[in-house]
mmCIF file with all atom_site columns, C-alpha atoms in Angstrom:
data_model
loop_
_atom_site.group_PDB
_atom_site.id
_atom_site.type_symbol
_atom_site.label_atom_id
_atom_site.label_alt_id
_atom_site.label_comp_id
_atom_site.label_asym_id
_atom_site.label_entity_id
_atom_site.label_seq_id
_atom_site.pdbx_PDB_ins_code
_atom_site.Cartn_x
_atom_site.Cartn_y
_atom_site.Cartn_z
_atom_site.occupancy
_atom_site.B_iso_or_equiv
_atom_site.pdbx_formal_charge
_atom_site.auth_seq_id
_atom_site.auth_comp_id
_atom_site.auth_asym_id
_atom_site.auth_atom_id
_atom_site.pdbx_PDB_model_num
ATOM 1   C CA . MET A 1 1   ? -12.261 20.521  -0.496  1.00 48.00 ? 1   MET A CA 1
ATOM 2   C CA . LYS A 1 2   ? -13.101 24.060  -1.500  1.00 55.00 ? 2   LYS A CA 1
ATOM 3   C CA . GLY A 1 3   ? -15.061 24.405  -4.762  1.00 58.00 ? 3   GLY A CA 1
ATOM 4   C CA . PHE A 1 4   ? -12.282 26.244  -6.625  1.00 62.00 ? 4   PHE A CA 1
ATOM 5   C CA . LEU A 1 5   ? -9.514  23.724  -5.697  1.00 57.00 ? 5   LEU A CA 1
ATOM 6   C CA . LYS A 1 6   ? -11.709 20.739  -6.424  1.00 58.00 ? 6   LYS A CA 1
ATOM 7   C CA . ARG A 1 7   ? -12.387 21.924  -9.817  1.00 64.00 ? 7   ARG A CA 1
ATOM 8   C CA . LYS A 1 8   ? -8.836  22.655  -10.519 1.00 66.00 ? 8   LYS A CA 1
ATOM 9   C CA . PHE A 1 9   ? -7.950  19.156  -9.273  1.00 64.00 ? 9   PHE A CA 1
ATOM 10  C CA . GLU A 1 10  ? -10.661 17.734  -11.457 1.00 62.00 ? 10  GLU A CA 1
ATOM 11  C CA . ARG A 1 11  ? -9.265  19.455  -14.591 1.00 66.00 ? 11  ARG A CA 1
ATOM 12  C CA . TRP A 1 12  ? -5.747  18.158  -13.769 1.00 69.00 ? 12  TRP A CA 1
ATOM 13  C CA . LEU A 1 13  ? -7.145  14.572  -13.059 1.00 64.00 ? 13  LEU A CA 1
ATOM 14  C CA . SER A 1 14  ? -9.078  14.561  -16.321 1.00 62.00 ? 14  SER A CA 1
ATOM 15  C CA . ARG A 1 15  ? -5.831  15.504  -18.196 1.00 67.00 ? 15  ARG A CA 1
ATOM 16  C CA . GLN A 1 16  ? -3.845  12.821  -16.431 1.00 65.00 ? 16  GLN A CA 1
ATOM 17  C CA . LEU A 1 17  ? -6.465  10.210  -17.283 1.00 61.00 ? 17  LEU A CA 1
ATOM 18  C CA . ARG A 1 18  ? -6.311  11.192  -21.019 1.00 60.00 ? 18  ARG A CA 1
ATOM 19  C CA . LYS A 1 19  ? -2.584  10.688  -20.805 1.00 65.00 ? 19  LYS A CA 1
ATOM 20  C CA . GLY A 1 20  ? -2.932  7.155   -19.289 1.00 61.00 ? 20  GLY A CA 1
ATOM 21  C CA . ARG A 1 21  ? -1.110  8.022   -16.146 1.00 60.00 ? 21  ARG A CA 1
ATOM 22  C CA . PHE A 1 22  ? -3.649  6.178   -13.968 1.00 57.00 ? 22  PHE A CA 1
ATOM 23  C CA . GLN A 1 23  ? -7.094  4.776   -13.860 1.00 55.00 ? 23  GLN A CA 1
ATOM 24  C CA . LEU A 1 24  ? -9.968  5.478   -11.504 1.00 51.00 ? 24  LEU A CA 1
ATOM 25  C CA . SER A 1 25  ? -11.990 2.499   -10.632 1.00 46.00 ? 25  SER A CA 1
ATOM 26  C CA . TRP A 1 26  ? -15.911 2.523   -11.246 1.00 37.00 ? 26  TRP A CA 1
ATOM 27  C CA . ASP A 1 27  ? -16.793 4.099   -7.923  1.00 39.00 ? 27  ASP A CA 1
ATOM 28  C CA . ALA A 1 28  ? -13.893 6.704   -7.921  1.00 40.00 ? 28  ALA A CA 1
ATOM 29  C CA . GLY A 1 29  ? -14.168 10.458  -7.754  1.00 42.00 ? 29  GLY A CA 1
ATOM 30  C CA . PHE A 1 30  ? -11.590 12.176  -5.519  1.00 44.00 ? 30  PHE A CA 1
ATOM 31  C CA . LEU A 1 31  ? -9.422  10.717  -2.903  1.00 54.00 ? 31  LEU A CA 1
ATOM 32  C CA . PRO A 1 32  ? -9.556  10.343  0.176   1.00 57.00 ? 32  PRO A CA 1
ATOM 33  C CA . ASP A 1 33  ? -12.765 8.170   0.222   1.00 67.00 ? 33  ASP A CA 1
ATOM 34  C CA . LYS A 1 34  ? -12.427 6.686   -3.257  1.00 78.00 ? 34  LYS A CA 1
ATOM 35  C CA . LYS A 1 35  ? -10.207 4.120   -5.078  1.00 85.00 ? 35  LYS A CA 1
ATOM 36  C CA . VAL A 1 36  ? -7.759  4.881   -7.828  1.00 85.00 ? 36  VAL A CA 1
ATOM 37  C CA . LYS A 1 37  ? -5.362  2.599   -9.881  1.00 87.00 ? 37  LYS A CA 1
ATOM 38  C CA . VAL A 1 38  ? -2.015  3.841   -10.523 1.00 88.00 ? 38  VAL A CA 1
ATOM 39  C CA . GLN A 1 39  ? 0.574   2.272   -12.854 1.00 88.00 ? 39  GLN A CA 1
ATOM 40  C CA . ILE A 1 40  ? 4.086   1.378   -11.419 1.00 88.00 ? 40  ILE A CA 1
ATOM 41  C CA . GLY A 1 41  ? 6.066   0.123   -14.264 1.00 86.00 ? 41  GLY A CA 1
ATOM 42  C CA . ASP A 1 42  ? 3.736   -2.242  -16.290 1.00 90.00 ? 42  ASP A CA 1
ATOM 43  C CA . VAL A 1 43  ? 1.710   -2.998  -13.226 1.00 93.00 ? 43  VAL A CA 1
ATOM 44  C CA . TRP A 1 44  ? -1.616  -1.523  -12.020 1.00 93.00 ? 44  TRP A CA 1
ATOM 45  C CA . LEU A 1 45  ? -2.034  -1.112  -8.184  1.00 93.00 ? 45  LEU A CA 1
ATOM 46  C CA . GLU A 1 46  ? -5.269  -0.102  -6.783  1.00 92.00 ? 46  GLU A CA 1
ATOM 47  C CA . LEU A 1 47  ? -5.048  2.365   -3.903  1.00 91.00 ? 47  LEU A CA 1
ATOM 48  C CA . ASP A 1 48  ? -7.837  3.084   -1.360  1.00 88.00 ? 48  ASP A CA 1
ATOM 49  C CA . GLY A 1 49  ? -8.232  6.711   -0.352  1.00 84.00 ? 49  GLY A CA 1
ATOM 50  C CA . ASN A 1 50  ? -9.662  5.482   2.891   1.00 83.00 ? 50  ASN A CA 1
ATOM 51  C CA . TYR A 1 51  ? -6.121  4.893   4.249   1.00 83.00 ? 51  TYR A CA 1
ATOM 52  C CA . LYS A 1 52  ? -3.579  7.639   4.793   1.00 80.00 ? 52  LYS A CA 1
ATOM 53  C CA . HIS A 1 53  ? -0.485  5.629   3.721   1.00 83.00 ? 53  HIS A CA 1
ATOM 54  C CA . GLU A 1 54  ? -2.244  4.741   0.365   1.00 87.00 ? 54  GLU A CA 1
ATOM 55  C CA . ARG A 1 55  ? -3.103  8.483   -0.123  1.00 84.00 ? 55  ARG A CA 1
ATOM 56  C CA . ASP A 1 56  ? 0.563   9.139   0.701   1.00 85.00 ? 56  ASP A CA 1
ATOM 57  C CA . TYR A 1 57  ? 1.518   6.568   -2.092  1.00 87.00 ? 57  TYR A CA 1
ATOM 58  C CA . PHE A 1 58  ? -0.786  8.422   -4.552  1.00 84.00 ? 58  PHE A CA 1
ATOM 59  C CA . ARG A 1 59  ? 0.871   11.768  -3.827  1.00 83.00 ? 59  ARG A CA 1
ATOM 60  C CA . TYR A 1 60  ? 4.321   10.208  -4.006  1.00 86.00 ? 60  TYR A CA 1
ATOM 61  C CA . TRP A 1 61  ? 3.839   8.181   -7.301  1.00 84.00 ? 61  TRP A CA 1
ATOM 62  C CA . VAL A 1 62  ? 1.261   10.259  -9.238  1.00 81.00 ? 62  VAL A CA 1
ATOM 63  C CA . LEU A 1 63  ? 1.925   13.851  -7.964  1.00 80.00 ? 63  LEU A CA 1
ATOM 64  C CA . GLY A 1 64  ? 5.726   13.548  -7.117  1.00 82.00 ? 64  GLY A CA 1
ATOM 65  C CA . LYS A 1 65  ? 5.354   14.624  -3.520  1.00 83.00 ? 65  LYS A CA 1
ATOM 66  C CA . LYS A 1 66  ? 7.859   13.698  -0.972  1.00 86.00 ? 66  LYS A CA 1
ATOM 67  C CA . TYR A 1 67  ? 7.128   10.517  1.064   1.00 85.00 ? 67  TYR A CA 1
ATOM 68  C CA . PRO A 1 68  ? 10.278  9.770   3.104   1.00 88.00 ? 68  PRO A CA 1
ATOM 69  C CA . GLN A 1 69  ? 9.496   6.088   3.782   1.00 87.00 ? 69  GLN A CA 1
ATOM 70  C CA . SER A 1 70  ? 9.178   5.261   0.011   1.00 87.00 ? 70  SER A CA 1
ATOM 71  C CA . GLU A 1 71  ? 12.171  7.453   -0.769  1.00 90.00 ? 71  GLU A CA 1
ATOM 72  C CA . ILE A 1 72  ? 14.364  5.748   1.734   1.00 92.00 ? 72  ILE A CA 1
ATOM 73  C CA . ASP A 1 73  ? 13.092  2.329   0.468   1.00 92.00 ? 73  ASP A CA 1
ATOM 74  C CA . ARG A 1 74  ? 14.081  3.277   -3.124  1.00 91.00 ? 74  ARG A CA 1
ATOM 75  C CA . LEU A 1 75  ? 17.533  4.463   -2.030  1.00 93.00 ? 75  LEU A CA 1
ATOM 76  C CA . VAL A 1 76  ? 18.118  1.225   -0.117  1.00 94.00 ? 76  VAL A CA 1
ATOM 77  C CA . PHE A 1 77  ? 16.724  -0.993  -2.887  1.00 94.00 ? 77  PHE A CA 1
ATOM 78  C CA . GLU A 1 78  ? 18.906  0.733   -5.556  1.00 94.00 ? 78  GLU A CA 1
ATOM 79  C CA . ARG A 1 79  ? 21.979  0.162   -3.494  1.00 94.00 ? 79  ARG A CA 1
ATOM 80  C CA . PHE A 1 80  ? 21.407  -3.555  -2.566  1.00 95.00 ? 80  PHE A CA 1
ATOM 81  C CA . ILE A 1 81  ? 19.155  -5.160  -5.158  1.00 95.00 ? 81  ILE A CA 1
ATOM 82  C CA . ASP A 1 82  ? 21.010  -6.563  -7.973  1.00 93.00 ? 82  ASP A CA 1
ATOM 83  C CA . GLU A 1 83  ? 19.634  -6.793  -11.536 1.00 90.00 ? 83  GLU A CA 1
ATOM 84  C CA . ASP A 1 84  ? 17.475  -9.879  -11.542 1.00 92.00 ? 84  ASP A CA 1
ATOM 85  C CA . GLY A 1 85  ? 17.841  -10.161 -7.798  1.00 94.00 ? 85  GLY A CA 1
ATOM 86  C CA . SER A 1 86  ? 15.359  -11.478 -5.281  1.00 96.00 ? 86  SER A CA 1
ATOM 87  C CA . PHE A 1 87  ? 13.322  -9.521  -2.680  1.00 96.00 ? 87  PHE A CA 1
ATOM 88  C CA . LEU A 1 88  ? 11.451  -10.676 0.381   1.00 96.00 ? 88  LEU A CA 1
ATOM 89  C CA . ASP A 1 89  ? 8.613   -8.588  1.576   1.00 96.00 ? 89  ASP A CA 1
ATOM 90  C CA . LEU A 1 90  ? 7.365   -9.622  4.992   1.00 94.00 ? 90  LEU A CA 1
ATOM 91  C CA . GLY A 1 91  ? 4.050   -7.865  5.855   1.00 93.00 ? 91  GLY A CA 1
ATOM 92  C CA . ALA A 1 92  ? 3.763   -6.921  2.215   1.00 95.00 ? 92  ALA A CA 1
ATOM 93  C CA . ASN A 1 93  ? 0.326   -5.156  2.593   1.00 94.00 ? 93  ASN A CA 1
ATOM 94  C CA . ILE A 1 94  ? -0.986  -4.224  -0.733  1.00 95.00 ? 94  ILE A CA 1
ATOM 95  C CA . GLY A 1 95  ? 2.297   -4.689  -2.635  1.00 96.00 ? 95  GLY A CA 1
ATOM 96  C CA . PHE A 1 96  ? 3.614   -1.167  -3.061  1.00 94.00 ? 96  PHE A CA 1
ATOM 97  C CA . THR A 1 97  ? 7.074   -2.023  -1.644  1.00 95.00 ? 97  THR A CA 1
ATOM 98  C CA . ALA A 1 98  ? 7.409   -5.097  -3.706  1.00 96.00 ? 98  ALA A CA 1
ATOM 99  C CA . LEU A 1 99  ? 6.661   -3.018  -6.806  1.00 95.00 ? 99  LEU A CA 1
ATOM 100 C CA . LEU A 1 100 ? 9.289   -0.434  -5.848  1.00 94.00 ? 100 LEU A CA 1
ATOM 101 C CA . ALA A 1 101 ? 11.770  -3.388  -5.442  1.00 96.00 ? 101 ALA A CA 1
ATOM 102 C CA . ALA A 1 102 ? 10.813  -4.728  -8.901  1.00 95.00 ? 102 ALA A CA 1
ATOM 103 C CA . GLN A 1 103 ? 11.379  -1.194  -10.322 1.00 93.00 ? 103 GLN A CA 1
ATOM 104 C CA . CYS A 1 104 ? 14.960  -1.415  -8.746  1.00 94.00 ? 104 CYS A CA 1
ATOM 105 C CA . GLY A 1 105 ? 15.822  -4.602  -10.452 1.00 95.00 ? 105 GLY A CA 1
ATOM 106 C CA . ALA A 1 106 ? 14.306  -7.525  -8.280  1.00 96.00 ? 106 ALA A CA 1
ATOM 107 C CA . SER A 1 107 ? 12.954  -10.076 -10.830 1.00 96.00 ? 107 SER A CA 1
ATOM 108 C CA . LYS A 1 108 ? 11.886  -12.560 -8.097  1.00 97.00 ? 108 LYS A CA 1
ATOM 109 C CA . VAL A 1 109 ? 9.609   -11.186 -5.169  1.00 97.00 ? 109 VAL A CA 1
ATOM 110 C CA . LEU A 1 110 ? 8.191   -13.322 -2.280  1.00 97.00 ? 110 LEU A CA 1
ATOM 111 C CA . ALA A 1 111 ? 5.325   -11.154 -0.647  1.00 97.00 ? 111 ALA A CA 1
ATOM 112 C CA . VAL A 1 112 ? 4.044   -12.508 2.698   1.00 96.00 ? 112 VAL A CA 1
ATOM 113 C CA . GLU A 1 113 ? 0.804   -11.003 4.075   1.00 95.00 ? 113 GLU A CA 1
ATOM 114 C CA . ALA A 1 114 ? -1.295  -12.223 7.019   1.00 94.00 ? 114 ALA A CA 1
ATOM 115 C CA . VAL A 1 115 ? -4.350  -10.133 7.076   1.00 94.00 ? 115 VAL A CA 1
ATOM 116 C CA . PRO A 1 116 ? -6.925  -11.844 4.918   1.00 94.00 ? 116 PRO A CA 1
ATOM 117 C CA . GLU A 1 117 ? -8.570  -8.814  3.276   1.00 93.00 ? 117 GLU A CA 1
ATOM 118 C CA . ILE A 1 118 ? -5.121  -7.270  2.547   1.00 94.00 ? 118 ILE A CA 1
ATOM 119 C CA . PHE A 1 119 ? -3.771  -10.549 1.267   1.00 96.00 ? 119 PHE A CA 1
ATOM 120 C CA . GLU A 1 120 ? -6.909  -10.644 -1.199  1.00 96.00 ? 120 GLU A CA 1
ATOM 121 C CA . ARG A 1 121 ? -5.828  -7.251  -2.325  1.00 96.00 ? 121 ARG A CA 1
ATOM 122 C CA . LEU A 1 122 ? -2.236  -8.321  -2.782  1.00 97.00 ? 122 LEU A CA 1
ATOM 123 C CA . LYS A 1 123 ? -3.137  -11.353 -4.840  1.00 97.00 ? 123 LYS A CA 1
ATOM 124 C CA . LYS A 1 124 ? -4.601  -8.943  -7.527  1.00 96.00 ? 124 LYS A CA 1
ATOM 125 C CA . VAL A 1 125 ? -1.245  -7.315  -8.066  1.00 96.00 ? 125 VAL A CA 1
ATOM 126 C CA . GLU A 1 126 ? -0.023  -9.034  -11.295 1.00 95.00 ? 126 GLU A CA 1
ATOM 127 C CA . LEU A 1 127 ? 3.784   -8.515  -11.052 1.00 96.00 ? 127 LEU A CA 1
ATOM 128 C CA . PRO A 1 128 ? 5.749   -11.143 -12.959 1.00 96.00 ? 128 PRO A CA 1
ATOM 129 C CA . GLY A 1 129 ? 8.019   -13.254 -10.818 1.00 97.00 ? 129 GLY A CA 1
ATOM 130 C CA . MET A 1 130 ? 5.959   -12.322 -7.678  1.00 97.00 ? 130 MET A CA 1
ATOM 131 C CA . ASN A 1 131 ? 4.669   -15.155 -5.324  1.00 97.00 ? 131 ASN A CA 1
ATOM 132 C CA . VAL A 1 132 ? 2.297   -14.283 -2.646  1.00 97.00 ? 132 VAL A CA 1
ATOM 133 C CA . VAL A 1 133 ? 1.889   -16.210 0.522   1.00 96.00 ? 133 VAL A CA 1
ATOM 134 C CA . HIS A 1 134 ? -0.966  -15.904 3.066   1.00 95.00 ? 134 HIS A CA 1
ATOM 135 C CA . ALA A 1 135 ? 0.847   -16.266 6.467   1.00 93.00 ? 135 ALA A CA 1
ATOM 136 C CA . ALA A 1 136 ? 2.293   -14.437 9.441   1.00 90.00 ? 136 ALA A CA 1
ATOM 137 C CA . ILE A 1 137 ? 5.949   -14.635 10.211  1.00 86.00 ? 137 ILE A CA 1
ATOM 138 C CA . SER A 1 138 ? 6.600   -16.650 13.590  1.00 83.00 ? 138 SER A CA 1
ATOM 139 C CA . ALA A 1 139 ? 9.029   -18.894 15.360  1.00 85.00 ? 139 ALA A CA 1
ATOM 140 C CA . GLU A 1 140 ? 6.066   -21.153 15.728  1.00 84.00 ? 140 GLU A CA 1
ATOM 141 C CA . SER A 1 141 ? 4.086   -23.110 13.047  1.00 89.00 ? 141 SER A CA 1
ATOM 142 C CA . GLY A 1 142 ? 0.421   -23.719 12.816  1.00 92.00 ? 142 GLY A CA 1
ATOM 143 C CA . PHE A 1 143 ? -2.238  -21.027 13.387  1.00 92.00 ? 143 PHE A CA 1
ATOM 144 C CA . GLY A 1 144 ? -2.336  -18.172 15.768  1.00 91.00 ? 144 GLY A CA 1
ATOM 145 C CA . ASP A 1 145 ? -3.916  -14.696 16.478  1.00 92.00 ? 145 ASP A CA 1
ATOM 146 C CA . ILE A 1 146 ? -2.952  -11.557 14.833  1.00 91.00 ? 146 ILE A CA 1
ATOM 147 C CA . TYR A 1 147 ? -4.199  -8.245  16.286  1.00 92.00 ? 147 TYR A CA 1
ATOM 148 C CA . VAL A 1 148 ? -5.491  -5.996  13.511  1.00 90.00 ? 148 VAL A CA 1
ATOM 149 C CA . SER A 1 149 ? -5.704  -2.102  13.807  1.00 86.00 ? 149 SER A CA 1
ATOM 150 C CA . SER A 1 150 ? -9.180  -0.682  13.149  1.00 78.00 ? 150 SER A CA 1
ATOM 151 C CA . ALA A 1 151 ? -7.478  2.722   12.610  1.00 75.00 ? 151 ALA A CA 1
ATOM 152 C CA . HIS A 1 152 ? -5.752  1.687   9.400   1.00 75.00 ? 152 HIS A CA 1
ATOM 153 C CA . ASN A 1 153 ? -4.517  -1.328  7.253   1.00 78.00 ? 153 ASN A CA 1
ATOM 154 C CA . GLN A 1 154 ? -0.886  -1.060  8.192   1.00 78.00 ? 154 GLN A CA 1
ATOM 155 C CA . GLY A 1 155 ? -1.090  -2.040  11.863  1.00 77.00 ? 155 GLY A CA 1
ATOM 156 C CA . SER A 1 156 ? -1.076  -5.725  12.616  1.00 87.00 ? 156 SER A CA 1
ATOM 157 C CA . THR A 1 157 ? 0.952   -7.823  14.976  1.00 89.00 ? 157 THR A CA 1
ATOM 158 C CA . THR A 1 158 ? 0.999   -11.198 16.729  1.00 88.00 ? 158 THR A CA 1
ATOM 159 C CA . ASP A 1 159 ? 2.625   -9.629  19.954  1.00 89.00 ? 159 ASP A CA 1
ATOM 160 C CA . TYR A 1 160 ? 0.001   -8.118  22.392  1.00 91.00 ? 160 TYR A CA 1
ATOM 161 C CA . ALA A 1 161 ? 2.831   -6.064  23.923  1.00 94.00 ? 161 ALA A CA 1
ATOM 162 C CA . THR A 1 162 ? 3.308   -4.220  20.751  1.00 91.00 ? 162 THR A CA 1
ATOM 163 C CA . VAL A 1 163 ? -0.499  -3.504  20.653  1.00 91.00 ? 163 VAL A CA 1
ATOM 164 C CA . GLU A 1 164 ? -0.130  -1.917  24.297  1.00 92.00 ? 164 GLU A CA 1
ATOM 165 C CA . ARG A 1 165 ? 2.905   0.055   23.380  1.00 92.00 ? 165 ARG A CA 1
ATOM 166 C CA . PHE A 1 166 ? 1.585   1.686   20.093  1.00 89.00 ? 166 PHE A CA 1
ATOM 167 C CA . ARG A 1 167 ? -1.967  2.562   21.081  1.00 87.00 ? 167 ARG A CA 1
ATOM 168 C CA . ASP A 1 168 ? -2.021  5.353   18.370  1.00 83.00 ? 168 ASP A CA 1
ATOM 169 C CA . VAL A 1 169 ? -1.791  2.507   15.937  1.00 82.00 ? 169 VAL A CA 1
ATOM 170 C CA . PHE A 1 170 ? -3.986  0.057   17.804  1.00 84.00 ? 170 PHE A CA 1
ATOM 171 C CA . PRO A 1 171 ? -7.072  1.818   19.292  1.00 81.00 ? 171 PRO A CA 1
ATOM 172 C CA . ARG A 1 172 ? -9.217  0.146   21.863  1.00 77.00 ? 172 ARG A CA 1
ATOM 173 C CA . GLU A 1 173 ? -11.294 -1.518  19.271  1.00 81.00 ? 173 GLU A CA 1
ATOM 174 C CA . LEU A 1 174 ? -9.006  -4.385  18.094  1.00 86.00 ? 174 LEU A CA 1
ATOM 175 C CA . ARG A 1 175 ? -9.889  -7.126  15.571  1.00 89.00 ? 175 ARG A CA 1
ATOM 176 C CA . VAL A 1 176 ? -8.300  -10.544 16.392  1.00 92.00 ? 176 VAL A CA 1
ATOM 177 C CA . VAL A 1 177 ? -7.907  -13.079 13.291  1.00 92.00 ? 177 VAL A CA 1
ATOM 178 C CA . LYS A 1 178 ? -6.633  -16.428 13.237  1.00 93.00 ? 178 LYS A CA 1
ATOM 179 C CA . VAL A 1 179 ? -3.943  -16.642 10.569  1.00 90.00 ? 179 VAL A CA 1
ATOM 180 C CA . PRO A 1 180 ? -1.509  -19.376 9.408   1.00 90.00 ? 180 PRO A CA 1
ATOM 181 C CA . PHE A 1 181 ? 2.239   -19.115 10.604  1.00 88.00 ? 181 PHE A CA 1
#
């Protein structure tokens, strides 16, 4: 980032921190390579600037920038989630979508995530009424392989044909993890 823009952003960031809009973790500075905590409702969510979609969440939630996927999710949730309703989040990732659902009225959330390190992050989200399950969704029970993208933390599947079809999401370096079904 150019010096002038970086200083301008740092001044803005400092004002936002004083207002309590979000918190930086101990090692934070500026995204994209740092972590930041944002407040969504009464819940704090840590975003990792190493991942594009988490930078997009930051821009959407803190800076008010457009992020079509979250905007579409919110419209659907506002239409179909009743006050005190339930929400099932399969492939919950870090919990951003679950938090949006809670903002739209869901009082009970079941968040299911298979990738172990992402599941550990999801467990840290302290949303009242949210239960977190470490599992992959499958027609089978037991344990099986999940293919995890090395490019970002939004790409994982139990179906190798999906890996072959979406090579932009799943580069050649794939990680295979045994997960519960």
